[in-house]
Coordinates of C-alpha atoms and ligand atoms in Angstrom, one line a residue:
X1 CA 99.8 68.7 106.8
X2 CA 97.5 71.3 105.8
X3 CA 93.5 71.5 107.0
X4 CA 91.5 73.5 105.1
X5 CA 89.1 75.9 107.5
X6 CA 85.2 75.3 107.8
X7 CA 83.8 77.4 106.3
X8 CA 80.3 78.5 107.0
X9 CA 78.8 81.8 105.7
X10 CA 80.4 85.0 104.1
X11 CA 80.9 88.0 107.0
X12 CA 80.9 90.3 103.6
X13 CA 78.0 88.8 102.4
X14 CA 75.8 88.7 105.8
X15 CA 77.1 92.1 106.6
X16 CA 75.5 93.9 102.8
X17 CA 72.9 91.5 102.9
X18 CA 71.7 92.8 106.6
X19 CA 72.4 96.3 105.3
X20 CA 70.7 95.8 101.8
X21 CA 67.3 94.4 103.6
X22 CA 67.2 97.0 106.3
X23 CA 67.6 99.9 103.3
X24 CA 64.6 98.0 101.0
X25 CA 62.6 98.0 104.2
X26 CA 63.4 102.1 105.2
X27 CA 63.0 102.9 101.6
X28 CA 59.4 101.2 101.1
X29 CA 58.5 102.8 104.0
X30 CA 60.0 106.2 102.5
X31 CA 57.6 105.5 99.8
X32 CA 54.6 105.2 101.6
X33 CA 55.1 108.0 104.1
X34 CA 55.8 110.5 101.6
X35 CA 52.4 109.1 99.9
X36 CA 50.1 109.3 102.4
X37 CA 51.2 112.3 103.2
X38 CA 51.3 114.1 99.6
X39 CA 47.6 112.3 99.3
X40 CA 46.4 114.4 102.6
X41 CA 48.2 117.8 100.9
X42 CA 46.3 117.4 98.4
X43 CA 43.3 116.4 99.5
X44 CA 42.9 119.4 101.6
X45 CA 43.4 121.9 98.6
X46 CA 40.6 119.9 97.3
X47 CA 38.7 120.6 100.4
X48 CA 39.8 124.5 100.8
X49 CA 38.2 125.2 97.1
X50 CA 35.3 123.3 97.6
X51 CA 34.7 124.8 101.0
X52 CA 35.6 128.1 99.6
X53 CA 33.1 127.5 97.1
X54 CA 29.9 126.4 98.4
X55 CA 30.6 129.7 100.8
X56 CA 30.1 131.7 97.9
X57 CA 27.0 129.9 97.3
X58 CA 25.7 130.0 100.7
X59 CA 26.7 134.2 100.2
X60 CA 24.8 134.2 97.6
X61 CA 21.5 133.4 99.6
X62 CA 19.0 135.9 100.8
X63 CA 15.4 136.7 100.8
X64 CA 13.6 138.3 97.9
X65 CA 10.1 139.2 98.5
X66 CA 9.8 136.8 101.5
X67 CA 11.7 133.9 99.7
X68 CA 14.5 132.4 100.3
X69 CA 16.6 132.3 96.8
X70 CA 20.1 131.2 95.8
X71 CA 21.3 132.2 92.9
X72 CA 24.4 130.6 92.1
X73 CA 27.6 132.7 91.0
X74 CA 29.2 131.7 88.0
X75 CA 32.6 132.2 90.2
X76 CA 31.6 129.0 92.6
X77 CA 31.8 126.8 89.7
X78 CA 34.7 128.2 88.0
X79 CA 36.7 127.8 90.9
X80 CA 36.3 124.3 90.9
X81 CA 37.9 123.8 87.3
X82 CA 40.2 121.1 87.1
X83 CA 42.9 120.0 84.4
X84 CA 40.9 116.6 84.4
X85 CA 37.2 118.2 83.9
X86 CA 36.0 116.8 87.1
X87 CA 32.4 116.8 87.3
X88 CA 30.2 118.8 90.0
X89 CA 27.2 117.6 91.4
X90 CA 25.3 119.9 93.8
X91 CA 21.8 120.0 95.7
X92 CA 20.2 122.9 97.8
X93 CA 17.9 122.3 100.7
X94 CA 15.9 124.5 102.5
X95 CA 15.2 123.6 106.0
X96 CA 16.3 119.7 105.1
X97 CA 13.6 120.3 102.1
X98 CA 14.9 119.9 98.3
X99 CA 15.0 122.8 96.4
X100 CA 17.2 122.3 93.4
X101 CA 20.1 120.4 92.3
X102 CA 20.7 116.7 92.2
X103 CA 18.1 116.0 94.8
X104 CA 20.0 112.7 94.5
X105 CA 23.1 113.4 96.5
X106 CA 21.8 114.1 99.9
X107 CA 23.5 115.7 102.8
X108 CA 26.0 114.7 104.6
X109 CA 24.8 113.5 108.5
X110 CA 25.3 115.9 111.4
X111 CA 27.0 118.8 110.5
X112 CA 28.1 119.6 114.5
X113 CA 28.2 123.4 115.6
X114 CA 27.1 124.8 111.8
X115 CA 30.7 123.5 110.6
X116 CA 31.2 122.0 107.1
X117 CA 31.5 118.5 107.1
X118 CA 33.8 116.6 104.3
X119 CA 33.5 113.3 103.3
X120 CA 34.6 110.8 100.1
X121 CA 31.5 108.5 98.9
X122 CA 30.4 107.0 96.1
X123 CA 28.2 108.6 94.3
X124 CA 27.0 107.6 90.3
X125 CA 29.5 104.9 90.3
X126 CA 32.6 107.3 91.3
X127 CA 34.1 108.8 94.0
X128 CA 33.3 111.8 94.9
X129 CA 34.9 114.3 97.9
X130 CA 31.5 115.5 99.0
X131 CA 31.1 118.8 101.5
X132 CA 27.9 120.4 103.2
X133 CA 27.7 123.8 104.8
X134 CA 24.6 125.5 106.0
X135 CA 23.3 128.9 107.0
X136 CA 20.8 130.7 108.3
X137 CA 18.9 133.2 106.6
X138 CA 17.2 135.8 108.7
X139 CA 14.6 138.3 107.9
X140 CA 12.0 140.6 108.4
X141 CA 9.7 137.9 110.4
X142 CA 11.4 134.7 109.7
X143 CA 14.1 132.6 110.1
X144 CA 15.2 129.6 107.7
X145 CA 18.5 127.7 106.7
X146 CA 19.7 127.1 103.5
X147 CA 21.8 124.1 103.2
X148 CA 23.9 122.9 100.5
X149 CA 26.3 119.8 99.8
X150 CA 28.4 120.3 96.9
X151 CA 30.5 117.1 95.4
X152 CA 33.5 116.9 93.0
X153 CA 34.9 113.9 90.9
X154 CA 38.5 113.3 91.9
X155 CA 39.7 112.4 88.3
X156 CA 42.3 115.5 88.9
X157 CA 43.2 114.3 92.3
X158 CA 44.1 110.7 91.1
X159 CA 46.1 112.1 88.6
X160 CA 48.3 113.6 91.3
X161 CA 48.1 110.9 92.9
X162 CA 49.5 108.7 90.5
X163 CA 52.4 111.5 89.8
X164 CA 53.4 111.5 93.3
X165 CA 53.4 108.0 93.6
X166 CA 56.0 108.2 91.1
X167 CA 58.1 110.2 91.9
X168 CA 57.6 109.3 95.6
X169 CA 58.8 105.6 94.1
X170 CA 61.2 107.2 92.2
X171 CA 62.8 108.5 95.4
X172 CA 62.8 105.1 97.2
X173 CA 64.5 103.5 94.4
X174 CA 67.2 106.4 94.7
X175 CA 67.7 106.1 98.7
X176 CA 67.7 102.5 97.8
X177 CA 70.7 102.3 95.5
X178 CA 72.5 105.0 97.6
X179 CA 71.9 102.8 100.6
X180 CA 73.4 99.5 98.3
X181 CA 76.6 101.4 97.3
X182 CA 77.1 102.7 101.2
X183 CA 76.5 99.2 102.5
X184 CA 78.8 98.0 100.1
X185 CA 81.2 100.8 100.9
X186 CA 80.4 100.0 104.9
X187 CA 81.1 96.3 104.2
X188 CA 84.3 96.9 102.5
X189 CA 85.7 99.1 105.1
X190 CA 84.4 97.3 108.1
X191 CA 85.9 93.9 106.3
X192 CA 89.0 94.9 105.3
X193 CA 91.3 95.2 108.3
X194 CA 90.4 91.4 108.9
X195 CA 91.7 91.0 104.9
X196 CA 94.8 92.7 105.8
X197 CA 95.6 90.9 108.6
X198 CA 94.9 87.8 106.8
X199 CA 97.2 88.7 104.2
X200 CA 99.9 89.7 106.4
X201 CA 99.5 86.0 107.9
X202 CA 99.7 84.4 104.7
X203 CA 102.6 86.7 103.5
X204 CA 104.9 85.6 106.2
X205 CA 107.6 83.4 106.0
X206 CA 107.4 79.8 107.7
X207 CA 110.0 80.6 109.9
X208 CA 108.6 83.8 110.7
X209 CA 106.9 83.5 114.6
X210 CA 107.1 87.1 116.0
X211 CA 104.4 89.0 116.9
X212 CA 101.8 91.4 114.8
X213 CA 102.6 94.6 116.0
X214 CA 100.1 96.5 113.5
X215 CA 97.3 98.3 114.7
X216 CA 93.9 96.3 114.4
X217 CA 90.6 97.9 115.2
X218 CA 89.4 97.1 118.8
X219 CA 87.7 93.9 118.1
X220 CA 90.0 92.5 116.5
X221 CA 92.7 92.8 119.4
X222 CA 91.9 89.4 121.0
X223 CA 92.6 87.6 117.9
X224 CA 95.6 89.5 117.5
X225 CA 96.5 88.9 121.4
X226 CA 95.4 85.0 121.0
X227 CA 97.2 84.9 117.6
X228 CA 100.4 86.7 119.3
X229 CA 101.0 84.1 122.2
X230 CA 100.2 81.5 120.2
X231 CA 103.0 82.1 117.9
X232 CA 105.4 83.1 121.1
X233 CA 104.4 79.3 122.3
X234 CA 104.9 77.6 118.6
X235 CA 108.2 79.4 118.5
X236 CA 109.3 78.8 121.8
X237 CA 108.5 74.6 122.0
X238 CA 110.2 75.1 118.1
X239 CA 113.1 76.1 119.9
X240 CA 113.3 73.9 122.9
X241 CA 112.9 71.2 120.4
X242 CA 115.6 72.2 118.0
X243 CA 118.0 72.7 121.3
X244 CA 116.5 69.0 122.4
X245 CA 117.5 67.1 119.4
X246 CA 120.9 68.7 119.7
X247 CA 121.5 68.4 123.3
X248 CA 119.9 64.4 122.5
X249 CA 122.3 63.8 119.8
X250 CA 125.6 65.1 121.8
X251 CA 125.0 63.0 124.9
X252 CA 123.6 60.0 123.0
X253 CA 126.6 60.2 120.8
X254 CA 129.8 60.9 122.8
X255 CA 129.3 58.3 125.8
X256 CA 128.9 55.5 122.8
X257 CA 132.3 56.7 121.4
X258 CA 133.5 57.1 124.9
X259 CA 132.4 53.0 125.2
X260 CA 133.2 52.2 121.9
X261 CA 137.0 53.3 122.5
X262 CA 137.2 51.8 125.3
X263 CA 136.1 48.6 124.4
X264 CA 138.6 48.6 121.0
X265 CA 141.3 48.8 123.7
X266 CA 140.3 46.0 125.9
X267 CA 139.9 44.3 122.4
X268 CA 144.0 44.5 122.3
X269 CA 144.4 43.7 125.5
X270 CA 142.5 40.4 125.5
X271 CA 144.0 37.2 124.4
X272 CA 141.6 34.4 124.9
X273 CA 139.9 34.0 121.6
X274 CA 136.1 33.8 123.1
X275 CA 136.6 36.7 125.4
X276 CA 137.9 38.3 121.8
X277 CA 135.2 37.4 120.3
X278 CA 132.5 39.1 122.6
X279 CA 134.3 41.9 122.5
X280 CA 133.9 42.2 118.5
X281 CA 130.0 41.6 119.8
X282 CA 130.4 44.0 122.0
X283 CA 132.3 46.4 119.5
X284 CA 129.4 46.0 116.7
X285 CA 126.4 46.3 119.5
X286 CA 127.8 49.2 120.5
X287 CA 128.3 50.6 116.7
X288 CA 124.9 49.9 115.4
X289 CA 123.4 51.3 118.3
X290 CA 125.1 54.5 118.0
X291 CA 124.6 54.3 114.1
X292 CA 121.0 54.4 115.4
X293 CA 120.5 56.6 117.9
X294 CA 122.6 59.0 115.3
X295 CA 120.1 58.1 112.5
X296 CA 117.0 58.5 114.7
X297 CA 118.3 62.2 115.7
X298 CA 119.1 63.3 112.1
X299 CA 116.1 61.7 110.9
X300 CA 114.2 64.0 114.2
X301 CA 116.5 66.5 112.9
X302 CA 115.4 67.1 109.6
X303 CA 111.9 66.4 110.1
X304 CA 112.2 69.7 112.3
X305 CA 114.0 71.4 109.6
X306 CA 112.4 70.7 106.6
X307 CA 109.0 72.2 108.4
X308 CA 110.6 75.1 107.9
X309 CA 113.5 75.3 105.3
X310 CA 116.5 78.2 105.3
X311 CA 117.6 78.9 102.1
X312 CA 120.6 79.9 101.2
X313 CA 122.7 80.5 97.9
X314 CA 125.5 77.5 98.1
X315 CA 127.4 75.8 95.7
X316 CA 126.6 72.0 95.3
X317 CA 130.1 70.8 94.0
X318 CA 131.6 72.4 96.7
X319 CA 129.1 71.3 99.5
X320 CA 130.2 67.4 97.0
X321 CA 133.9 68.0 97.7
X322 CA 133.7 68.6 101.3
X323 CA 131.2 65.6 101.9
X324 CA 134.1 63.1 99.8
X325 CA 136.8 64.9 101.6
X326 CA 135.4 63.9 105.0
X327 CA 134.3 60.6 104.1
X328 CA 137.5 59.3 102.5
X329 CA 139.1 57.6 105.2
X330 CA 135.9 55.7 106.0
X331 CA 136.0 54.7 102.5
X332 CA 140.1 53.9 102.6
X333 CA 139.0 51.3 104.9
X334 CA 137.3 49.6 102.5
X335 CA 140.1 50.0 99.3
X336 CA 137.0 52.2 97.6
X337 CA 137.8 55.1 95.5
X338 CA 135.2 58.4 95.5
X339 CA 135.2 59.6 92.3
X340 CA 133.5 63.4 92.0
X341 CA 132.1 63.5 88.5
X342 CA 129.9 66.3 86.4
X343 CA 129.7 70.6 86.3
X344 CA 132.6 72.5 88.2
X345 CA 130.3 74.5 89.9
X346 CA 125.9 74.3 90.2
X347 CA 124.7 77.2 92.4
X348 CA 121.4 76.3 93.9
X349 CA 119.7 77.7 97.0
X350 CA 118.9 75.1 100.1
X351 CA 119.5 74.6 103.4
X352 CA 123.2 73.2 103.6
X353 CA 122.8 71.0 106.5
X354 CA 119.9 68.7 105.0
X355 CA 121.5 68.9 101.7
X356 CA 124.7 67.2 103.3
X357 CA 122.8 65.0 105.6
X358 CA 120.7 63.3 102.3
X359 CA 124.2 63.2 100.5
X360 CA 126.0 61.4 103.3
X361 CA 123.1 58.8 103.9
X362 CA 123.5 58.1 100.3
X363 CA 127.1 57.9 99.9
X364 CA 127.1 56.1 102.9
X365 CA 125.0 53.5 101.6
X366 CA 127.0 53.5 98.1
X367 CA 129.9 52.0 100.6
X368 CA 128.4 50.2 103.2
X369 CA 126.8 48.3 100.2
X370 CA 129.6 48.1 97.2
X371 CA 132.0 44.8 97.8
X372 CA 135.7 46.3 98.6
X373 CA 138.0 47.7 95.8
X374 CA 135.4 49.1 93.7
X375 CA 134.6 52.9 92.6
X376 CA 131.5 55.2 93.9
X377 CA 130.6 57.8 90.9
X378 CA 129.3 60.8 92.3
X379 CA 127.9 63.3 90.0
X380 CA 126.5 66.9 89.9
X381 CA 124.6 68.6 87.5
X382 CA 122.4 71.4 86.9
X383 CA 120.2 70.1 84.1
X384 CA 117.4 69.7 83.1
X385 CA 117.3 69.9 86.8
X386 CA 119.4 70.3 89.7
X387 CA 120.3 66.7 90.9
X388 CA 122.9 64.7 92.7
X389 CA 123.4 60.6 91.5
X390 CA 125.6 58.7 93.2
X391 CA 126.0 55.2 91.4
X392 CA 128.0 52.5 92.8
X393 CA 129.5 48.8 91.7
X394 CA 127.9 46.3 93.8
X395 CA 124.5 44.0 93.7
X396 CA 122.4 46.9 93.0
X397 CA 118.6 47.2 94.9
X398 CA 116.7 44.3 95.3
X399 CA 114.1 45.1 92.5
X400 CA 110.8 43.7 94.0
X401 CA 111.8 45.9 96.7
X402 CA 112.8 49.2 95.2
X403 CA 109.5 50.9 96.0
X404 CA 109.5 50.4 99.7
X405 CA 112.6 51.0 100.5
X406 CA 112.3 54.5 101.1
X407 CA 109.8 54.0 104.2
X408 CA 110.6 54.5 107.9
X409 CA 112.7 51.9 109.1
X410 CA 112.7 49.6 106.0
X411 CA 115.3 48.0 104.7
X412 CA 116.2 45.4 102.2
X413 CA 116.8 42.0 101.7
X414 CA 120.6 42.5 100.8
X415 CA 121.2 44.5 104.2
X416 CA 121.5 41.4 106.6
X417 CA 124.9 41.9 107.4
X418 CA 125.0 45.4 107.5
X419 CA 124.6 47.7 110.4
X420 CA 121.4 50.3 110.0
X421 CA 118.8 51.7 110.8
X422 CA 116.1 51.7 107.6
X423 CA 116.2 56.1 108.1
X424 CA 119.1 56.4 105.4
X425 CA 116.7 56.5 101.9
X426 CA 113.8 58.2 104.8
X427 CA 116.2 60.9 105.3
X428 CA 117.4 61.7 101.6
X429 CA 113.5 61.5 100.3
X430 CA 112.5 64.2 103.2
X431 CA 115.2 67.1 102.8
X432 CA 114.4 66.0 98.6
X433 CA 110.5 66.5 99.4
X434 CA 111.7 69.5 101.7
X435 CA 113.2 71.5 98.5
X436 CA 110.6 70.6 96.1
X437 CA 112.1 67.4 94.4
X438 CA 112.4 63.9 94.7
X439 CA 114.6 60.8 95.2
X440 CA 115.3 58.3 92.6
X441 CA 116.2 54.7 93.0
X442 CA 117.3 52.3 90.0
X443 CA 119.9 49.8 89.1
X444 CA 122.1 50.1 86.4
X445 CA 122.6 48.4 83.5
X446 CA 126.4 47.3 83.8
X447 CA 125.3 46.8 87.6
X448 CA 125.4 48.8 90.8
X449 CA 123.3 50.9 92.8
X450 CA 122.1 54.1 91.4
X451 CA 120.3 56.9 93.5
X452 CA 119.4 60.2 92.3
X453 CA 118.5 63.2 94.2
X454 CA 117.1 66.0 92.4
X455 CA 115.7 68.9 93.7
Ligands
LIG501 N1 123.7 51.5 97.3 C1 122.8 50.5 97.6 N2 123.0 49.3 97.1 C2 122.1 48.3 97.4 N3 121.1 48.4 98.3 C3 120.9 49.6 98.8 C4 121.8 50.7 98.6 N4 121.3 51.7 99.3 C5 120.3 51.3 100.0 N5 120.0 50.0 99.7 C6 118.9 49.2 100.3 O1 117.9 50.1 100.7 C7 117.6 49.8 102.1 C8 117.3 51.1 102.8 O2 118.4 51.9 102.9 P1 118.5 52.9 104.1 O3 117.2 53.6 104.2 O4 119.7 53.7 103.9 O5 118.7 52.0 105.3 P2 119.9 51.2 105.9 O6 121.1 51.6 105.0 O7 120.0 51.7 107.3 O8 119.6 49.8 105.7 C9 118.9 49.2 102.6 O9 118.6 48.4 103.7 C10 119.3 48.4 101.4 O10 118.6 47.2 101.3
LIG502 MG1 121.6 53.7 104.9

C-alpha cells in the first residue's frame, strides 16, 4: 500500500520566488535613488556656473557719469558653454525697471535677504533653470540696484540625465541578477539538508527502523525527533507482532497435538462402534482445526514477512530436497511417490522460510488432492525464469474456477472432502508477489494439477 503525499507548493520555488521579488523591488529602488540623487548633483553644478556667472555680471556694474551701466563680460557667457549649445536668455533691470535683455523673462519673486534665487520654468516652450541675483550700486549721491535673472536651456543636463539613467539602470539590472544567483545559491543551501534527509529516508532498506543519527540543522530536529520515535514504535509493535504470531502458533499448535494424541489412543481403546465413530469426528475436528489455526498463522506469518523480505543467497533444489525429504512419510501414507525433477542446482536469493512455506502449501495440495498411488512431479529450473512447478495426477482444477481460487479463504468445488482452510494458493501467491513473481495455475493435458511458482 503506498499513498502518494499532497503536495501543495514548492519550498524551493516560494523560497527564490520571495527572494527574487524582494531583490526586483531593492533594485528598482537602487535605480531611482541613485537618479534622483545624480539629477540634484548635477543640477547644482548647473546652478554654481550660472550663479557664478550672473556674479560676474552683477561685477561688472557701476556708475559712469551718474549712470548705472553693465557691460557684460564676454567670460559670463563663455562659462556657460555646454556640449549641447544650450541657449541663454538674460534681462537686466534697474530698480524692477527693464533695461536690456529679453524683457520677456522676468524675475524671479522675492529674492529674500539679497540671496539668489533658482528656479526651473518654462520659458519659449522649454525648460529653463532660471536664477536672479541683485545688487546695489552706490555712488556719489545715489543709490540704485541692478538686478539680473539669467536662464539656461537644460539640453546638456537632459543628456546626463539620460546617461545616468542608464547606467543607474544598468546597475539595477546588475544587483538584480547578482541577487537571482544568491537567492538561488540561498535556496539551494537552505533546501538541501531536507534533500538529504529525504534521500537518506528513501535509501534505506525496508527493514531498516533505527534511528537518524546525522546532524540536521536546528529546525529540522523535531522532524528528525518525531521521525526517530516513530520508527522506534513501528519497529517495536513489528517485533511484538513477529514474537505474537510465534508465541500464537506454538500454543495454538501443541495443545491440539497434545488432544489429537490423546484422542488417537482413546480411539484404540474403544470398542463400541458409535463411540468409534465420534471419536474419528472427534479425531478430524480436531485435525482441521489445527490445519487451520496453522494456516491462519503462516498465512499472518508471511503477510508480516513479505512487508519486509530478507534476502539471502540459497539454493532452490536443495531448499526442493529438504521440503520432499520431510514430507515423504505424509505422502507414504497415501502410496504417492515425490519425484524431484529439473537443474541440480538454481541459486536464487529469497527469504528461505516463505520460499518453503509456498512450496509446502503446494505440495501439500498436490497430495491432499491426487487419488492414492499416483506420482507428484516436482520441478526446478532457472529459465527463462526462476520457477518451481509441481504437477500432479489427479482431477486437475475445476476450470470455471481457476481464477478465484487463489483468494482468502476460497476453495474449490473438488475440496468437499478435504480438510482446509482456502490460505494454501493465498499463501504461495503472497511470498510469489513478495519476491517479484507470480503463481500459475493450469491443468494438464494428460490430466492433473499443475501450479507454477515463478519468481
Ligand atoms: N493440486 C490440486 N488439484 C486440484 N485442485 C486443487 C489443487 N490445489 C488446489 N486446488 C483447489 O484450489 C482450492 C484452493 O486451494 P488452497 O488455497 O490450498 O486451499 P485448501 O487446500 O485449503 O482448500 C482448493 O480448495 C482446491 O479446490
Ligand atoms: Mg491447500
Amino acid at each position: 500500500m503506498q499513498t502518494d503525499a499532497v503536495v501543495s507548493g514548492s519550498l524551493r520555488n516560494r523560497l527564490v520566488l520571495i527572494l527574487i521579488g524582494g531583490a526586483a523591488v531593492l533594485a528598482i529602488f537602487l535605480f531611482f535613488a541613485v537618479r534622483s540623487y545624480a539629477v540634484q548633483v548635477a543640477q547644482r553644478g548647473q546652478d554654481n556656473i550660472l550663479l557664478a556667472s550672473v556674479t560676474s555680471m552683477l561685477d561688472a556694474a557701476a556708475f559712469r557719469d551718474g549712470v548705472a551701466e553693465v557691460d557684460i563680460p564676454y567670460a559670463a557667457f563663455s562659462m556657460l558653454n555646454t556640449p549641447a549649445d544650450d541657449r541663454v536668455f538674460y534681462a537686466i533691470y534697474q530698480d524692477d525697471t527693464f533695461l536690456s535683455g529679453y524683457n520677456d523673462l522676468g524675475l524671479l519673486g522675492e529674492n529674500q535677504g539679497g540671496q539668489p534665487s533658482f528656479q526651473t520654468r518654462d520659458y519659449r516652450d522649454t525648460s529653463v533653470r532660471e536664477v536672479t541675483a541683485s545688487r546695489t550700486l552706490i555712488g556719489a549721491d545715489q543709490r540704485t540696484e541692478i538686478q539680473i535673472a539669467l536662464a539656461q536651456t537644460q539640453d546638456a543636463l537632459a543628456d546626463t540625465l539620460d546617461q545616468i539613467s542608464r547606467n543607474a539602470a544598468l546597475l539595477g539590472l546588475g544587483f538584480f541578477a547578482l541577487a537571482v544567483a544568491l537567492s538561488i545559491w540561498a535556496t539551494q543551501a537552505t533546501i538541501s539538508p531536507l534533500s538529504r534527509l529525504t534521500n537518506s529516508v528513501t535509501r534505506r532498506g525496508p527493514q531498516d527502523l533505527s534511528p537518524f543519527t546525522k546532524p540536521v540543522p536546528q529546525e529540522m530536529a523535531p522532524l528528525v525527533t518525531s521521525l526517530n520515535s516513530l520508527m522506534g514504535r513501528l519497529d517495536q509493535s513489528l517485533s511484538q507482532s513477529e514474537d505474537f504470531i510465534a508465541e500464537a502458533a506454538h500454543r495454538v499448535r501443541t495443545p491440539l497435538a497434545t488432544v489429537r494424541s490423546y484422542a488417537e489412543a482413546t480411539l484404540l481403546r474403544v470398542n463400541k462402534e458409535e463411540n468409534r465413530e465420534a471419536m474419528r469426528s472427534m479425531v478430524k475436528a480436531i485435525d482441521e482445526s489445527s490445519r487451520a489455526a496453522g494456516q491462519l498463522l503462516d498465512h499472518a506469518m508471511i503477510t508480516f514477512r513479505a512487508d519486509h523480505l530478507e534476502r539471502e543467497e540459497l539454493d532452490l533444489v536443495d531448499l526442493v530436497r529438504d521440503l520432499i525429504l520431510r514430507l515423504t512419510p505424509v505422502a507414504d501414507m497415501k502410496d504417492l511417490t515425490l519425484d524431484l525433477r529439473g537443474e541440480d542446482t538454481v541459486t536464487y536469493a529469497g527469504d528461505p522460510i516463505l520460499l518453503q512455506n509456498a512450496l509446502r502449501n503446494m505440495i501439500d495440495n498436490a497430495m491432499k488432492y491426487s487419488p492414492a498411488d499416483g506420482a507428484i512431479e516436482i520441478s526446478v529450473r532457472s529459465e527463462p525464469v526462476v520457477a518451481v512447478t509441481v504437477s500432479d495426477q489427479g482431477p486437475g482444477f475445476p476450470l470455471d474456477e481457476i481464477e478465484t481460487l487463489t483468494a482468502r479463504f476460497t476453495r474449490g468445488r473438488n475440496a468437499d472432502n478435504t480438510i482446509g482452510s482456502g490460505l494454501g494458493l493465498t499463501i504461495a501467491q503472497d511470498v510469489a508477489t513478495a519476491h517479484g513473481g507470480e503463481i500459475t495455475l493450469r491443468n494438464r493435458e494428460e490430466g492433473g494439477a499443475c501450479v507454477i511458482l515463478s519468481l
